[in-house]
Amino acid sequence: SVIWALSEVLSGRKGKLLLTRPVVEAGESLGFLPGDLKQKLGPYLNPLYDAAEYVLSPQQIKRMEENGTIEIAPLAYMRGRSVNNAVMILDEAQNATRAQIKMFLTRLGENSQAIVTGDPSQTDLPLRKESGLDEAIEILSGIKGISVVRFTHSDTIRSRIVREIVRAYSEKEEKSEGQTGI
């Protein structure tokens, strides 16, 4: 998604790339992080930077951030905005609540597109908080102009071993769902 979004910006079809994700940690707490907003968000956005570095140098990324072509926006700070002429990416949306996903999607302005990525099986939300990703897929799938793409373990490109790990977990989950427990 990041590489496609960058191609839209670099071609001039969009004016900027806005990256966001919920600030939810995977089981362990890092505690207070020093620094400005960019430094605090850095660890959460590293996967997006990793993808960008497939097509841009770190210097190009820094220059695009400085001139506003790439914007890092905390999800919590997006309320009230209208984002025009941009590709907006909400990454790790399985960690966003229903209200957060709705808020993100309703920021779409003229000539903007939103990409929402996430794996419902990998939520890190605390107990009693439900991910809004499954509901968003259910509610929005029938709307013209909205596409839902589901990937399987065979779509994994990180590495062969990760593809096999994802396959093994998927098979285990499918077996568990097939058992009623009665």
Short mmCIF file of C-alpha atoms in Angstrom, two decimals, residues 72-176:
data_model
loop_
_atom_site.label_atom_id
_atom_site.label_comp_id
_atom_site.label_asym_id
_atom_site.label_seq_id
_atom_site.Cartn_x
_atom_site.Cartn_y
_atom_site.Cartn_z
CA ILE A 72 2.82 11.37 9.70
CA ALA A 73 -0.41 11.98 11.60
CA PRO A 74 -1.37 10.37 14.89
CA LEU A 75 -4.79 8.81 14.44
CA ALA A 76 -6.00 10.50 17.63
CA TYR A 77 -5.22 13.95 16.17
CA MET A 78 -7.11 13.57 12.88
CA ARG A 79 -10.57 14.57 14.13
CA GLY A 80 -11.89 17.69 12.41
CA ARG A 81 -9.57 17.49 9.42
CA SER A 82 -10.48 17.28 5.74
CA VAL A 83 -7.66 15.70 3.77
CA ASN A 84 -7.68 16.69 0.09
CA ASN A 85 -5.59 15.44 -2.84
CA ALA A 86 -3.92 12.70 -0.82
CA VAL A 87 -3.58 9.00 -0.26
CA MET A 88 -4.34 8.28 3.39
CA ILE A 89 -3.14 4.99 4.87
CA LEU A 90 -4.46 3.61 8.14
CA ASP A 91 -2.10 0.75 8.96
CA GLU A 92 -2.73 -1.95 11.60
CA ALA A 93 -6.45 -1.13 11.59
CA GLN A 94 -7.22 -4.26 13.59
CA ASN A 95 -6.01 -2.15 16.52
CA ALA A 96 -8.45 0.67 15.80
CA THR A 97 -11.89 0.90 17.37
CA ARG A 98 -15.09 1.33 15.38
CA ALA A 99 -15.11 5.06 16.21
CA GLN A 100 -11.48 5.50 15.13
CA ILE A 101 -12.00 3.81 11.76
CA LYS A 102 -15.15 5.84 11.11
CA MET A 103 -13.33 9.03 12.08
CA PHE A 104 -10.41 8.18 9.76
CA LEU A 105 -12.62 7.39 6.78
CA THR A 106 -14.70 10.52 7.21
CA ARG A 107 -11.57 12.70 6.83
CA LEU A 108 -11.55 11.94 3.07
CA GLY A 109 -11.68 15.16 1.07
CA GLU A 110 -11.69 15.89 -2.65
CA ASN A 111 -9.41 13.76 -4.83
CA SER A 112 -8.34 11.61 -1.86
CA GLN A 113 -8.23 7.88 -1.38
CA ALA A 114 -8.06 5.87 1.82
CA ILE A 115 -6.31 2.56 2.29
CA VAL A 116 -7.06 0.62 5.45
CA THR A 117 -4.82 -2.34 6.19
CA GLY A 118 -4.96 -4.84 9.01
CA ASP A 119 -5.17 -8.45 10.06
CA PRO A 120 -8.21 -9.19 12.25
CA SER A 121 -6.39 -12.19 13.73
CA GLN A 122 -3.61 -10.00 15.16
CA THR A 123 -5.42 -7.44 17.31
CA ASP A 124 -3.55 -6.02 20.29
CA LEU A 125 -6.50 -4.12 21.72
CA PRO A 126 -7.12 -4.63 25.43
CA LEU A 127 -9.87 -7.01 26.49
CA ARG A 128 -13.37 -5.54 26.24
CA LYS A 129 -12.32 -3.29 23.34
CA GLU A 130 -13.46 -4.52 19.96
CA SER A 131 -11.62 -3.92 16.73
CA GLY A 132 -13.61 -1.89 14.23
CA LEU A 133 -11.98 -3.53 11.23
CA ASP A 134 -14.37 -6.47 10.79
CA GLU A 135 -17.37 -4.18 11.18
CA ALA A 136 -15.98 -1.69 8.65
CA ILE A 137 -15.49 -4.48 6.13
CA GLU A 138 -19.05 -5.70 6.72
CA ILE A 139 -20.66 -2.24 6.56
CA LEU A 140 -18.68 -0.80 3.66
CA SER A 141 -18.18 -3.78 1.32
CA GLY A 142 -21.28 -3.04 -0.77
CA ILE A 143 -20.53 0.63 -1.41
CA LYS A 144 -19.56 1.59 -4.97
CA GLY A 145 -15.97 2.81 -5.02
CA ILE A 146 -14.91 0.72 -2.02
CA SER A 147 -12.96 -2.49 -2.51
CA VAL A 148 -12.05 -5.10 0.07
CA VAL A 149 -9.05 -7.30 -0.66
CA ARG A 150 -8.43 -10.31 1.55
CA PHE A 151 -5.03 -11.93 1.57
CA THR A 152 -4.12 -15.47 2.58
CA HIS A 153 -0.86 -17.03 3.72
CA SER A 154 0.10 -17.60 0.08
CA ASP A 155 0.17 -13.81 -0.43
CA THR A 156 2.88 -13.35 2.22
CA ILE A 157 5.97 -11.79 0.63
CA ARG A 158 8.14 -11.10 3.69
CA SER A 159 9.92 -14.45 3.42
CA ARG A 160 9.27 -18.14 2.80
CA ILE A 161 9.51 -18.99 6.50
CA VAL A 162 7.01 -16.29 7.46
CA ARG A 163 4.64 -17.61 4.77
CA GLU A 164 4.87 -21.06 6.40
CA ILE A 165 4.35 -19.60 9.89
CA VAL A 166 1.23 -17.74 8.74
CA ARG A 167 -0.04 -20.90 7.00
CA ALA A 168 0.43 -22.98 10.17
CA TYR A 169 -1.41 -20.46 12.33
CA SER A 170 -4.21 -20.17 9.75
CA GLU A 171 -4.67 -23.93 9.71
CA LYS A 172 -4.77 -24.04 13.52
CA GLU A 173 -7.38 -21.24 13.62
CA GLU A 174 -9.51 -22.98 10.98
CA LYS A 175 -9.46 -26.20 13.03
CA SER A 176 -10.38 -24.30 16.20
#
